XYZ file of C-alpha atoms in Angstrom:
652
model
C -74.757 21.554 -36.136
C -75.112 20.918 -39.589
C -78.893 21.547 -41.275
C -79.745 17.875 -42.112
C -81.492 17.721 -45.354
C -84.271 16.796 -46.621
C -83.069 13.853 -48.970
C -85.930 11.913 -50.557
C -85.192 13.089 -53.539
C -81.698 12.081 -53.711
C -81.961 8.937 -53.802
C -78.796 7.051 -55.074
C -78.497 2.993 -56.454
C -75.408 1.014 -56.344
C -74.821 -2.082 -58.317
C -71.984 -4.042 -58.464
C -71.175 -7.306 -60.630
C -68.077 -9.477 -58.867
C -66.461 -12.560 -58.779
C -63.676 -12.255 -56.605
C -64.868 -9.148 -54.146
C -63.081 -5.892 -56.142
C -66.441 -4.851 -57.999
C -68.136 -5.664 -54.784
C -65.326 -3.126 -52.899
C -65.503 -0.016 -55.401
C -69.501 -0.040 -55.016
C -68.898 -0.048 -51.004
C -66.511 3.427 -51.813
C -69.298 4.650 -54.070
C -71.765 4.173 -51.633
C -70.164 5.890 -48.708
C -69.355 9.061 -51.592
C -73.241 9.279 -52.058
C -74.032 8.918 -48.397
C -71.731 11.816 -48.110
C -73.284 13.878 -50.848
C -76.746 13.245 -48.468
C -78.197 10.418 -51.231
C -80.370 8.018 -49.799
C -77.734 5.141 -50.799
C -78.780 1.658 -51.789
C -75.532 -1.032 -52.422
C -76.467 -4.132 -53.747
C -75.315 -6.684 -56.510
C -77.032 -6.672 -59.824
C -79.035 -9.661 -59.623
C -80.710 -8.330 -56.530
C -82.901 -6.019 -58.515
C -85.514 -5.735 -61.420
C -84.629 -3.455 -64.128
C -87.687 -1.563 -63.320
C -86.388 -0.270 -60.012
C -83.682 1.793 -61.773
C -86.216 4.050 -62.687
C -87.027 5.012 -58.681
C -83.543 6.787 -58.567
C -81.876 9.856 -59.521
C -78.668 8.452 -60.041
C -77.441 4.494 -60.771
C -73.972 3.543 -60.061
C -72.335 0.510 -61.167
C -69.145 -1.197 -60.658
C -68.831 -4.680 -62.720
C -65.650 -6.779 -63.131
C -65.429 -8.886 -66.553
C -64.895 -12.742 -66.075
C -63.601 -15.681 -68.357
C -64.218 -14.822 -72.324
C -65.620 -11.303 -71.626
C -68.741 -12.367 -69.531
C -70.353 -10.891 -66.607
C -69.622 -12.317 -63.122
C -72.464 -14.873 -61.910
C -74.516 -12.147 -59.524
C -74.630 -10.010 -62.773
C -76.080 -12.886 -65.537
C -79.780 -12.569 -64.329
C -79.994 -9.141 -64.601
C -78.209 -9.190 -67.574
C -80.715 -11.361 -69.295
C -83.473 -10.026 -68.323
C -82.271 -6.413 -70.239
C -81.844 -8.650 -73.294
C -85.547 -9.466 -73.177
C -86.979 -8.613 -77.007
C -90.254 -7.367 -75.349
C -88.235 -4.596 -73.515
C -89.654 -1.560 -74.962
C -86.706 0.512 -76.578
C -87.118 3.736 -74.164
C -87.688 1.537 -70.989
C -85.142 2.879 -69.391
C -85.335 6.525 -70.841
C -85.553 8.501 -67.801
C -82.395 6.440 -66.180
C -79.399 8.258 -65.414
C -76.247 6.101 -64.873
C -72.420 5.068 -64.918
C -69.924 2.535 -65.171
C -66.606 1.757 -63.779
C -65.501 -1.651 -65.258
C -62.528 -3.663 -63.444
C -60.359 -5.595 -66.407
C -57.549 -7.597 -67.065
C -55.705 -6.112 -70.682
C -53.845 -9.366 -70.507
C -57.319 -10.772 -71.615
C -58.575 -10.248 -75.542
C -61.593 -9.080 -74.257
C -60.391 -6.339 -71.468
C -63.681 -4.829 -69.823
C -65.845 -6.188 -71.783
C -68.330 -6.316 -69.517
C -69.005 -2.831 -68.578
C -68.829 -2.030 -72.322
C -71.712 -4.432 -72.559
C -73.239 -3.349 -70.248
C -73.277 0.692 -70.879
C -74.256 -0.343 -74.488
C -77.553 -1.891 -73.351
C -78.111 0.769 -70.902
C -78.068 3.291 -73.796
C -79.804 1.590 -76.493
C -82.629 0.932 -73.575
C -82.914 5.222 -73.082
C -80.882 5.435 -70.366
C -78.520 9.003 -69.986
C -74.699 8.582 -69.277
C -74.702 11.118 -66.863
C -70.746 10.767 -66.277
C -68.177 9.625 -68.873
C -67.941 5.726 -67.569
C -64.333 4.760 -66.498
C -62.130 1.466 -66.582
C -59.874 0.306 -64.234
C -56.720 -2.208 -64.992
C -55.360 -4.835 -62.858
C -52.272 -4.870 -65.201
C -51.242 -1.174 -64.264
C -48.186 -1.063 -61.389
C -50.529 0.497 -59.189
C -54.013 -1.354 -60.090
C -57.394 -0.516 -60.824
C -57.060 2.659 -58.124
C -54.757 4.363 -60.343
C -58.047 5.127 -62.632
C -60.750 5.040 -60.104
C -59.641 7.372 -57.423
C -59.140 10.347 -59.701
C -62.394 9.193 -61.647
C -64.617 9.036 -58.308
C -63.209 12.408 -57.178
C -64.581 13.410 -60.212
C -67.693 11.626 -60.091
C -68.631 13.634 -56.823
C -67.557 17.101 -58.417
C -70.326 16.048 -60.721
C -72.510 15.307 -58.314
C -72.553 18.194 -56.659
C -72.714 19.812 -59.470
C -75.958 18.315 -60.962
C -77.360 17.555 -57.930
C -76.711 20.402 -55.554
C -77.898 20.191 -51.729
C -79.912 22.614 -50.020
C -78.981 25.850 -48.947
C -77.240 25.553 -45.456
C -76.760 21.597 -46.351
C -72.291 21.019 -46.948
C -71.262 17.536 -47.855
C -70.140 15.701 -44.498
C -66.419 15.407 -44.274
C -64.274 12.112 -44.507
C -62.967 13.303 -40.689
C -66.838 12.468 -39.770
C -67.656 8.582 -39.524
C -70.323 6.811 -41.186
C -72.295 4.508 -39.073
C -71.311 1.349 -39.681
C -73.427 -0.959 -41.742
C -73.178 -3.321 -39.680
C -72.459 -3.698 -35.949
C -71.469 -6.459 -33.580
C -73.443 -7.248 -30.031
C -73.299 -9.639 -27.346
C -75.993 -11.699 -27.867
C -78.761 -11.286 -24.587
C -78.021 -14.326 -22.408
C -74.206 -13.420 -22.987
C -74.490 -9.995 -21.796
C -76.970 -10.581 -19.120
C -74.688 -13.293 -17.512
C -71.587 -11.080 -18.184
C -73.602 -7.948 -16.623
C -73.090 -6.279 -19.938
C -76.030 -4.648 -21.576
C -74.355 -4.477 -24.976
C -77.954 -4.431 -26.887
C -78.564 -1.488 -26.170
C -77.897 0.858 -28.678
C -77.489 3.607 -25.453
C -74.556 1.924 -24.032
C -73.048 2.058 -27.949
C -73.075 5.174 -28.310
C -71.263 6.467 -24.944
C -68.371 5.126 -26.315
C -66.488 8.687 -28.158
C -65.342 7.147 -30.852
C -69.338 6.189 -31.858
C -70.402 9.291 -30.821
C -68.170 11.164 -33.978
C -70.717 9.508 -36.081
C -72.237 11.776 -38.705
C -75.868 11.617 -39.314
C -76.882 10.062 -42.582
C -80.334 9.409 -43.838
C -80.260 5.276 -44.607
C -82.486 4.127 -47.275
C -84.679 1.125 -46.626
C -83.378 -1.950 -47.496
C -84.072 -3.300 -50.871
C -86.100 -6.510 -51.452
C -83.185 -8.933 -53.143
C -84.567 -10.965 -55.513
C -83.571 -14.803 -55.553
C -82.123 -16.473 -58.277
C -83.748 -18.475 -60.737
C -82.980 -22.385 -61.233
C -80.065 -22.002 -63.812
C -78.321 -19.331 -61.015
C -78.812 -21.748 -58.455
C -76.849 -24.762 -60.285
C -74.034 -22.421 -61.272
C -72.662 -22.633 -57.520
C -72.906 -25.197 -55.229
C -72.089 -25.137 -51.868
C -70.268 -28.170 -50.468
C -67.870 -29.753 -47.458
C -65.557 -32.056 -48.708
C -62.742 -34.097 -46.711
C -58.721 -33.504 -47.514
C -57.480 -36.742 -48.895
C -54.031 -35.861 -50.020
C -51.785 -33.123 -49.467
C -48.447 -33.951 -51.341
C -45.778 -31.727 -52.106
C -44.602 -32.592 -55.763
C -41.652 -30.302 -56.144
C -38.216 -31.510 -54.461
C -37.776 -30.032 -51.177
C -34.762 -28.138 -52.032
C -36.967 -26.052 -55.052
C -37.732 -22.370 -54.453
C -41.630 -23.056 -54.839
C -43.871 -25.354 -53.190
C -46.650 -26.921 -54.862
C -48.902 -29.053 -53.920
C -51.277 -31.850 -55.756
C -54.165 -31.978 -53.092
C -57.094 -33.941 -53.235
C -60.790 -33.764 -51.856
C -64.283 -36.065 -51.682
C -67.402 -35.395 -50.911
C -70.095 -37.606 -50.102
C -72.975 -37.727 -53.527
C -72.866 -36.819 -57.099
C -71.767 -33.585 -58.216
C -71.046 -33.150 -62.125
C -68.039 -30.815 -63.242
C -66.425 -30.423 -66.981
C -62.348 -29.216 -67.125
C -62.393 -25.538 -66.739
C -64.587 -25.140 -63.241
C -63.463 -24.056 -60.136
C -63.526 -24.586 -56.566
C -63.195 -22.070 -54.174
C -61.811 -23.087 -50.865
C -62.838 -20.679 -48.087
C -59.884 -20.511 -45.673
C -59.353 -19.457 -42.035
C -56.764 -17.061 -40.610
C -53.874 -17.932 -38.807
C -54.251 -18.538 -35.196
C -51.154 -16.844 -34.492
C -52.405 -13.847 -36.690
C -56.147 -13.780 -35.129
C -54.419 -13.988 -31.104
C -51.885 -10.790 -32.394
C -55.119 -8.492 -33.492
C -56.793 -9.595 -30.225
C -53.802 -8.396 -28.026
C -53.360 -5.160 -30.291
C -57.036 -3.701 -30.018
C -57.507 -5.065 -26.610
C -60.467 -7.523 -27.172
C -58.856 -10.323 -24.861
C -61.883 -10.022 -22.426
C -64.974 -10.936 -24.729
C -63.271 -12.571 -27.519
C -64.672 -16.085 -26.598
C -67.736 -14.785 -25.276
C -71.081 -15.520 -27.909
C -71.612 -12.438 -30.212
C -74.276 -11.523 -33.137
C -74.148 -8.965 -36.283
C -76.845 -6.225 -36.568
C -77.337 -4.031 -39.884
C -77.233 -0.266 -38.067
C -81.072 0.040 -38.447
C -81.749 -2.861 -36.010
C -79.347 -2.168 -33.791
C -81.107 1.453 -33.221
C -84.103 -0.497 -33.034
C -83.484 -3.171 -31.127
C -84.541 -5.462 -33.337
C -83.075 -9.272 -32.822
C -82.367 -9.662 -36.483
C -79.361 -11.168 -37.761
C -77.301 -9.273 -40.635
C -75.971 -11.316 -43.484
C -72.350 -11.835 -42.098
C -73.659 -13.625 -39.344
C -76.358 -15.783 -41.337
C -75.528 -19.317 -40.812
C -73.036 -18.796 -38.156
C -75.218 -16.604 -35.716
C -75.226 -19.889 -32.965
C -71.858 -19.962 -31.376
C -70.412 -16.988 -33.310
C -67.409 -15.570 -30.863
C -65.441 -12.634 -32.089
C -62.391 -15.128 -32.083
C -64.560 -17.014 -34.501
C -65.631 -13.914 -36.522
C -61.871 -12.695 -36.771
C -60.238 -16.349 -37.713
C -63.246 -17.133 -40.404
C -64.877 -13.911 -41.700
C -62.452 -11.146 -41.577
C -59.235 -10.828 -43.646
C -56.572 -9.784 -41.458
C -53.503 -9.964 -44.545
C -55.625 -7.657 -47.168
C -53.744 -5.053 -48.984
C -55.722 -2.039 -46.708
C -57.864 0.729 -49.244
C -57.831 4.133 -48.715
C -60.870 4.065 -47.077
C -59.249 1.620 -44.156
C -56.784 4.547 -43.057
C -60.012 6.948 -43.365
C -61.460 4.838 -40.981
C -59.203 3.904 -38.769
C -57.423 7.608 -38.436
C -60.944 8.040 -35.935
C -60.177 5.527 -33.446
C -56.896 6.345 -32.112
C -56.026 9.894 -30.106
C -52.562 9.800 -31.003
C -52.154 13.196 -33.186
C -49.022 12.484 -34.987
C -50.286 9.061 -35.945
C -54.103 10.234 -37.109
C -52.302 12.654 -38.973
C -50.120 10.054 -40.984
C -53.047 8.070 -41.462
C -55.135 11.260 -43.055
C -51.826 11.529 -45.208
C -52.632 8.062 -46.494
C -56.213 9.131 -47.401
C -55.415 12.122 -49.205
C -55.677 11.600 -53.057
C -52.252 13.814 -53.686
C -50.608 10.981 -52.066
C -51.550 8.278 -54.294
C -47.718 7.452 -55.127
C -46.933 7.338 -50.988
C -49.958 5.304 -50.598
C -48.697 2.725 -53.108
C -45.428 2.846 -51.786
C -46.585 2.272 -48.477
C -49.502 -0.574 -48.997
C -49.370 -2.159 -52.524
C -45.717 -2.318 -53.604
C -44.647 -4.085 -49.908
C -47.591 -6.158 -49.425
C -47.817 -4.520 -46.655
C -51.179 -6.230 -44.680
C -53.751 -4.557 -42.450
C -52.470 -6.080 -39.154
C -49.071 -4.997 -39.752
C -50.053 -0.794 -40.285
C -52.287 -1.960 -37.396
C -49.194 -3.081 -35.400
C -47.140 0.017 -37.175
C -50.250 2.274 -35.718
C -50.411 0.967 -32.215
C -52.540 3.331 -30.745
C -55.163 2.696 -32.906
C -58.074 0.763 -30.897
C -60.989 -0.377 -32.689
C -64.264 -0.977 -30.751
C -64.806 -4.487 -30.838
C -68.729 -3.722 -32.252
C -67.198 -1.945 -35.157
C -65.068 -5.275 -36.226
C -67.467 -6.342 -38.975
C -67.847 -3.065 -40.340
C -63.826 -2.134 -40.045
C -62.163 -5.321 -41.874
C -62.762 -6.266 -45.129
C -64.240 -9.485 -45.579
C -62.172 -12.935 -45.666
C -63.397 -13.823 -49.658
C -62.991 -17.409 -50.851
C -59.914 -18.212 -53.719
C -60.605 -20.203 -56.892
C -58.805 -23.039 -57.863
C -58.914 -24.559 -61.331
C -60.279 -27.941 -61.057
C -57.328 -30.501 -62.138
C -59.166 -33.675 -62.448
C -61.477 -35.123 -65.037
C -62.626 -38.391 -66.769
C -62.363 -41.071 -64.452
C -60.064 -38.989 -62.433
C -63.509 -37.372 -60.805
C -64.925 -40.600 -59.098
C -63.552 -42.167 -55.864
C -63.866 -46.562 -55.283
C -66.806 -45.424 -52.562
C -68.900 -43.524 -55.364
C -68.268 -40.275 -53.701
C -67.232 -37.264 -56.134
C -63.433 -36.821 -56.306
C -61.580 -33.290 -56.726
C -57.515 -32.863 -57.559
C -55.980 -29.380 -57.217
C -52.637 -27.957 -58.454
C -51.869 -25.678 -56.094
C -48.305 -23.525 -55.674
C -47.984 -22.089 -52.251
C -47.713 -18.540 -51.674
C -44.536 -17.408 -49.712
C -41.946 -14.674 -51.036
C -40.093 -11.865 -49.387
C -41.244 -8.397 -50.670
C -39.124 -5.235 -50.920
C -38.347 -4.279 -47.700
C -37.210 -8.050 -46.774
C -40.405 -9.225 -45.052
C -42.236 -13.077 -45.951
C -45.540 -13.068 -47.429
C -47.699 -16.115 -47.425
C -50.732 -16.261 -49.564
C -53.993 -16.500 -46.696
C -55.553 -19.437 -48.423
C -52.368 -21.453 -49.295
C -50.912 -21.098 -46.334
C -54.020 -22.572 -44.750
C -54.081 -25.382 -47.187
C -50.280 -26.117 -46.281
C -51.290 -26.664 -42.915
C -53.883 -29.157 -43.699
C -53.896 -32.991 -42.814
C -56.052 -35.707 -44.618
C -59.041 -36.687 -42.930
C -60.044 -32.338 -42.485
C -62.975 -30.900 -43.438
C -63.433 -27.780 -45.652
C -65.910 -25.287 -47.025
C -65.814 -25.039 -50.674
C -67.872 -23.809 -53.579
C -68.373 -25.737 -56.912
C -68.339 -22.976 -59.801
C -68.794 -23.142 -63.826
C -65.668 -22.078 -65.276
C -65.602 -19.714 -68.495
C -63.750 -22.057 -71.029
C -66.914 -23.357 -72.532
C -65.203 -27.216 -72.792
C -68.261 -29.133 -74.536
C -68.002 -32.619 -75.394
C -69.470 -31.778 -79.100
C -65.797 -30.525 -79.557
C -64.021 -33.856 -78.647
C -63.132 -34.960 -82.214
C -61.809 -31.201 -82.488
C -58.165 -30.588 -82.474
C -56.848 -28.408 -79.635
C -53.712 -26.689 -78.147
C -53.540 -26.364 -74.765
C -51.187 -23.800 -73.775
C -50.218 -23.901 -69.753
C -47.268 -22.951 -67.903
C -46.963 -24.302 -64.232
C -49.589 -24.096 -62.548
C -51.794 -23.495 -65.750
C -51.535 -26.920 -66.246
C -54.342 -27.799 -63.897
C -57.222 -27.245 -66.243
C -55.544 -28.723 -69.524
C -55.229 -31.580 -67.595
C -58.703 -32.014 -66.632
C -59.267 -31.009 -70.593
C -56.992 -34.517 -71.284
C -58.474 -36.932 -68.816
C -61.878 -35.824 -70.220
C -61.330 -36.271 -73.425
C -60.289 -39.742 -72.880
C -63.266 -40.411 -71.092
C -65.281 -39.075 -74.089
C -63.448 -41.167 -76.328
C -64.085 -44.491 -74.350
C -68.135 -43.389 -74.558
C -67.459 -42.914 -77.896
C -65.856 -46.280 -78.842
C -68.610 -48.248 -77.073
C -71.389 -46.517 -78.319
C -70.143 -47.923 -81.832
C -69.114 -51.227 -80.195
C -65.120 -52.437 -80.034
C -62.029 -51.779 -78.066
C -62.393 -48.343 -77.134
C -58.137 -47.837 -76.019
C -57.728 -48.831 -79.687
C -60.544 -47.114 -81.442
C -59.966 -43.898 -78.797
C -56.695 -42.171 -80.710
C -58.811 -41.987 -83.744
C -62.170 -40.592 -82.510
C -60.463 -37.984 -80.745
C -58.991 -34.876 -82.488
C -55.065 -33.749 -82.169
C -54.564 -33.081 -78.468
C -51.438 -30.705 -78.210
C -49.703 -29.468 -75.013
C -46.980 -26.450 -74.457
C -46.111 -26.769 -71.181
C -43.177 -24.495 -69.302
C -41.538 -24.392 -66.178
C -38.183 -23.877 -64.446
C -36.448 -27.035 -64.600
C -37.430 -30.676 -66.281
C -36.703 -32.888 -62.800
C -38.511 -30.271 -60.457
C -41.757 -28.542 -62.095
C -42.434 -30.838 -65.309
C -45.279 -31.777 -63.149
C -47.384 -34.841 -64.350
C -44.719 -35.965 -66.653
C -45.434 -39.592 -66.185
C -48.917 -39.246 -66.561
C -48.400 -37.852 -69.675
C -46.378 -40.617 -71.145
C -49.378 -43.133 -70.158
C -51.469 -41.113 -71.362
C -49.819 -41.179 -74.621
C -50.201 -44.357 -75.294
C -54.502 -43.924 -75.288
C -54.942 -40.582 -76.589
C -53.429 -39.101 -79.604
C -51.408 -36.559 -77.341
C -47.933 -34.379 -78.168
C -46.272 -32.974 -75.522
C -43.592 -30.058 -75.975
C -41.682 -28.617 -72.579
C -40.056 -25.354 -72.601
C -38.096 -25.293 -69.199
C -36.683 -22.109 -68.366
C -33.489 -22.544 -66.474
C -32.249 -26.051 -67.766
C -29.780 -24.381 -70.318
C -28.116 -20.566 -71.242
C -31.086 -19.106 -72.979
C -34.427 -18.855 -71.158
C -37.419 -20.436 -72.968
C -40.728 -19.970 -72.706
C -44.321 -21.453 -73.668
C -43.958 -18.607 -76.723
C -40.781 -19.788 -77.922
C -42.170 -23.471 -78.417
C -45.375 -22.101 -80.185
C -42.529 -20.117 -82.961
C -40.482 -23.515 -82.558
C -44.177 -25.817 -83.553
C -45.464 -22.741 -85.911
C -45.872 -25.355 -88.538
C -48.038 -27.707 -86.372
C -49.853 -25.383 -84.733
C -50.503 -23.458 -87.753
C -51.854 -26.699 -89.269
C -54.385 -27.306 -85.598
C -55.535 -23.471 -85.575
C -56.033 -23.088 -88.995
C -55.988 -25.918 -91.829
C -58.475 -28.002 -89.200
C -59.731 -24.945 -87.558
C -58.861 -25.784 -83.712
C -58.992 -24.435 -80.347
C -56.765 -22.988 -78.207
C -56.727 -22.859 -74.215
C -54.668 -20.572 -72.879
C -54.188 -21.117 -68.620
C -51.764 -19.452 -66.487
C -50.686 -16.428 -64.855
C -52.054 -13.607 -65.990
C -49.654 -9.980 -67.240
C -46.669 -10.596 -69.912
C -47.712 -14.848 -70.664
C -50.776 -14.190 -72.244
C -49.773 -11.354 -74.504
C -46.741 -12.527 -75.583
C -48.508 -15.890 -76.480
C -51.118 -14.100 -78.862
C -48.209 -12.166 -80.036
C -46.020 -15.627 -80.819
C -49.877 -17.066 -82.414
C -49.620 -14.296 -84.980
C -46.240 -14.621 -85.838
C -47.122 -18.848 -86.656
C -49.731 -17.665 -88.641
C -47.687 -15.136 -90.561
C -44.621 -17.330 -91.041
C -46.463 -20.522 -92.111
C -49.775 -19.162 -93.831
C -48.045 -16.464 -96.065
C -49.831 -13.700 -93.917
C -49.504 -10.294 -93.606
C -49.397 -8.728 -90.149
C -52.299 -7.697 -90.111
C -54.181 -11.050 -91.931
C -53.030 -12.587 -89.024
C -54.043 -10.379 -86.404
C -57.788 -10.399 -88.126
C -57.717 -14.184 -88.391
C -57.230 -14.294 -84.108
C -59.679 -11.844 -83.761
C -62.248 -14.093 -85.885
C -61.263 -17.549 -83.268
C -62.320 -15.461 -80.864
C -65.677 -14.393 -82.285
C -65.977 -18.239 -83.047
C -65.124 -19.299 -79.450
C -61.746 -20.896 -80.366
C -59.271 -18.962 -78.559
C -60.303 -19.133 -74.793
C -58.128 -17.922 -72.041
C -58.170 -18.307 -68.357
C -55.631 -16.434 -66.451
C -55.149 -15.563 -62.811
């Protein structure tokens, strides 16, 4: 048996700073790397901890995704403020030694922005880069892996370098489990009326599987700080009931999209740009075929509760943070169709995992293929280029049987989606004084490479939805900084199908500003409204004028209030393809005149990759052609909107 060591003085931190879960996944692999490397291993987001702390470690890890205009994600503001504090003394964090892998989008002007931010403060604050910080791109074929593997391999080599272990102390192997972090028990009048004594962390650990566990010393959990009041207002939890669910695209187009529409009961404030994320539920079908596979027919409707591995060994009756709020009543089936994504893209660290539960040699040694970094191009090829989900390489690996306690710990966690918030003005209020919310929403459903249909989780599960349900959702400040100072502003709104969603919120708003404006100065405020209101300009594309020129009717009303121009590139509707780029070289007169002679804004909304880019590169090309600019005049003069705030882009 392995010497265990002595490990107080390794003592590890990992932060992570996430909107949509990836940060939040790269700090769980750095964390199991350092309990590997014997560090007493902390994960938690940045906003759980003082700067202060940092100082109580030998090493800080940190994993941060950049949002909106090159800002940090919301559990990373607080602690980013408080490191811009003037009183901080300049060698605060002297003795600190860190690093950074930022998650980016290059499709955005300001691609990982935040980690760059963020590693700047760190070192004018003292702190030591101890390893060259990395950056990972969602643009790349293969994703932000194709940078962070290779970096965290060498991230431990430096490690153990700079931190060696004791003499008779190796690094525990991936082929040895971690405990899990947290671990699912019948709850006590379940398992005493079902003769089970699951509690009891001796009936656990008979199990073989659980008894492969390596020993790792755990830290004590860190005291997470709460937010302050502007943190809290920044997300708001809410239920809200489905009111419409129409499909707006003929039913003989390739895509389905829907315009779907919520209330909720009270007064909650929004501005064109925000977001709601739904949080949606597996499939029933998909939740009863993970059931049958790992053989947890018997207990899945019987009442269950989530542990953190330190009071499970103790006993203690304490419910883990994946339960919390949904401890009463909580049934595996209710765990796996609400918590648990069953249709994620599996990690690495999944196949690591999983290759211990199944006794099946040729398949655990496929699935240790799978976690071997040499095999980066067959793990793509396997996972990322077929969509391939982790209940079909669970139905692919069949002997693999997961103990139903290690659930939580095994599946990644079922994340809400954003949705760009569609209404605004008067749009946002029902008759009944209850708040109102539209969504553009195109389903998800395609067939990949190898011929198999995909469906999106959470648009699938809005599909499926009839008016009168009721829904989870989160109410979220968006990153396009719409402020009603900037209504007599000109703009151009740039936003290709679905994109569309936000600029329309933008429109409806502006109207509404318009009307406050007129009456505040007394008279007809339809009549007075088209001249208190700067140039509102739309590029809109899609496929084909009569079956994705969504809105179009809306647009000619609003027309008639607003001074609004509408220009439609659609795609397929003649020889040549055209695009929202192709209408901004086609209108490089007009908008040279919004971005430049009146110094406008731009909004650019959409799917993120080629769009984005090959807009900026169309908005330098206006500039050039119609301001007499050299190439690179033009390039400085988008660089400078940006500074200013005038080019904003939200991309997905």
């Amino acid at each position: 048996m392995d010497k265990e060591p002595v490990a107080e003085h390794r003592r590890a931190l990992v932060l992570y700073g996430s909107e949509t879960g990836n940060a939040q996944d790269i700090a769980d692999e750095m964390g199991r790397m350092t309990e590997r490397l014997h560090f007493l291993t902390n994960v938690v987001h940045l906003d759980a901890v003082e700067p202060s702390i940092l100082l109580n470690y030998s090493v800080i890890l940190i994993s941060i995704s950049t949002t909106g205009q090159g800002d940090l994600p919301n559990n990373a503001r607080r602690f980013w403020s408080k490191l811009l504090r003037k009183k901080l003394p300049r060698t605060c964090l002297r003795n600190v030694h860190f690093t950074i892998f930022g998650l980016g989008d290059s499709s955005y002007p300001k691609y990982n922005f935040a980690a760059r931010k963020l590693q700047r403060r760190f070192s004018q604050l003292g702190a030591e880069e101890v390893f060259l910080c990395g950056e990972g791109d969602e643009q790349h074929s293969e994703g932000y892996e194709s940078t962070f593997i290779p970096w965290l391999n060498s991230l431990r080599d430096h490690l153990l370098m700079h931190y060696p272990l004791e003499d008779g102390v190796e690094p525990i192997p991936s082929s040895r489990l971690l405990p899990p972090k947290v671990i699912l028990v019948l709850d006590k009048q379940e398992s005493s009326s079902n003769g089970w004594s699951a509690l009891s962390s001796e009936s656990f650990s008979k199990d073989p599987m659980i008894m492969k566990e390596a020993s790792v010393p755990r830290a004590p959990p860190l005291t997470v700080h709460g937010r302050g009041k502007q943190e809290i207002s920044s997300v708001v939890e809410l239920q809200a009931t489905l009111e419409c669910n129409q499909r707006i695209t003929p039913d003989d187009h390739w895509q389905d999209v829907r315009h779907i529409s919520f209330s909720t009961c009270g007064s909650y404030s929004y501005a064109p740009g925000d977001i709601l994320t739904i949080s949606p539920k597996n499939a029933s079908e998909d939740v009863d075929q993970i059931i049958d596979l790992m053989g947890w027919n018997e207990i899945a409707t019987w009442q269950i509760k989530t542990l953190s591995h330190a009071e499970f060994i103790s006993e203690d009756p304490g419910v883990s943070t994946i339960g919390e709020g949904h401890s009463y009543g909580l049934t595996l089936r209710t765990l796996l169709t609400d918590h648990i994504d069953l249709n994620a893209i599996p990690r690495r660290s999944f196949f690591s995992l999983i290759a211990n539960f199944t006794t099946d040699n040729f398949q655990k040694e496929r699935l240790l293929e799978f976690t071997d970094p040499t095999f980066t191009d067959e793990l793509y090829d396997y996972t990322t280029r077929p969509r391939r989900s982790i209940l079909e390489v669970l139905q692919e690996f069949d002997t693999v049987k997961i103990p139903w306690q290690w659930a939580a710990a095994a599946f990644p966690k079922l994340r809400g989606r954003q949705f760009s918030i569609a209404s605004g003005g008067e749009l946002k209020y029902s008759e009944n004084d209850s708040t109102r919310f539209e969504l553009l929403v195109a389903i998800v459903k395609y067939k990949t490479v190898i011929k198999k249909v995909r469906q999106g989780v959470c648009t699938r599960y809005l599909a499926g939805l009839l008016p009168g349900t009721l829904l989870r959702m989160s109410l979220q400040r968006g990153d396009l900084g719409i402020v009603k100072s900037d209504s007599n502003r000109p703009i151009l709104m740039i936003g290709p199908g679905t994109g569309v969603a936000p600029m329309r919120s933008l429109i409806w708003e502006r109207l509404h500003w318009a009307h406050l404006l007129s009456n505040s100065i007394n008279g007809a405020a339809a009549q007075k409204s088209r001249y208190i209101l700067g140039k509102t300009v739309l590029l809109y594309g899609c496929r084909n004028y009569n079956a994705d020129f969504f809105f179009s009717d809306e647009w000619n009303h609003l027309k008639k209030k607003i001074p609004l121009q509408v220009f439609t590139a659609c795609s397929r509707d003649q020889k040549e393809k055209r695009y929202v780029q192709d209408l901004i070289k086609e209108q490089g007169k007009l908008v040279y005149e919004l971005l430049h002679e009146t110094t406008g804004i731009v909004y650019v909304c959409g799917s993120s990759g080629k769009m984005p880019l090959a807009v900026r590169e169309s908005l330098i090309e206006a500039f050039q052609q119609n301001g007499s600019m050299e190439r690179d005049h033009a390039e400085t003069y988008l660089a400078l909107m940006e500074k200013e705030g005038r080019y904003k882009q939200e991309t997905w």
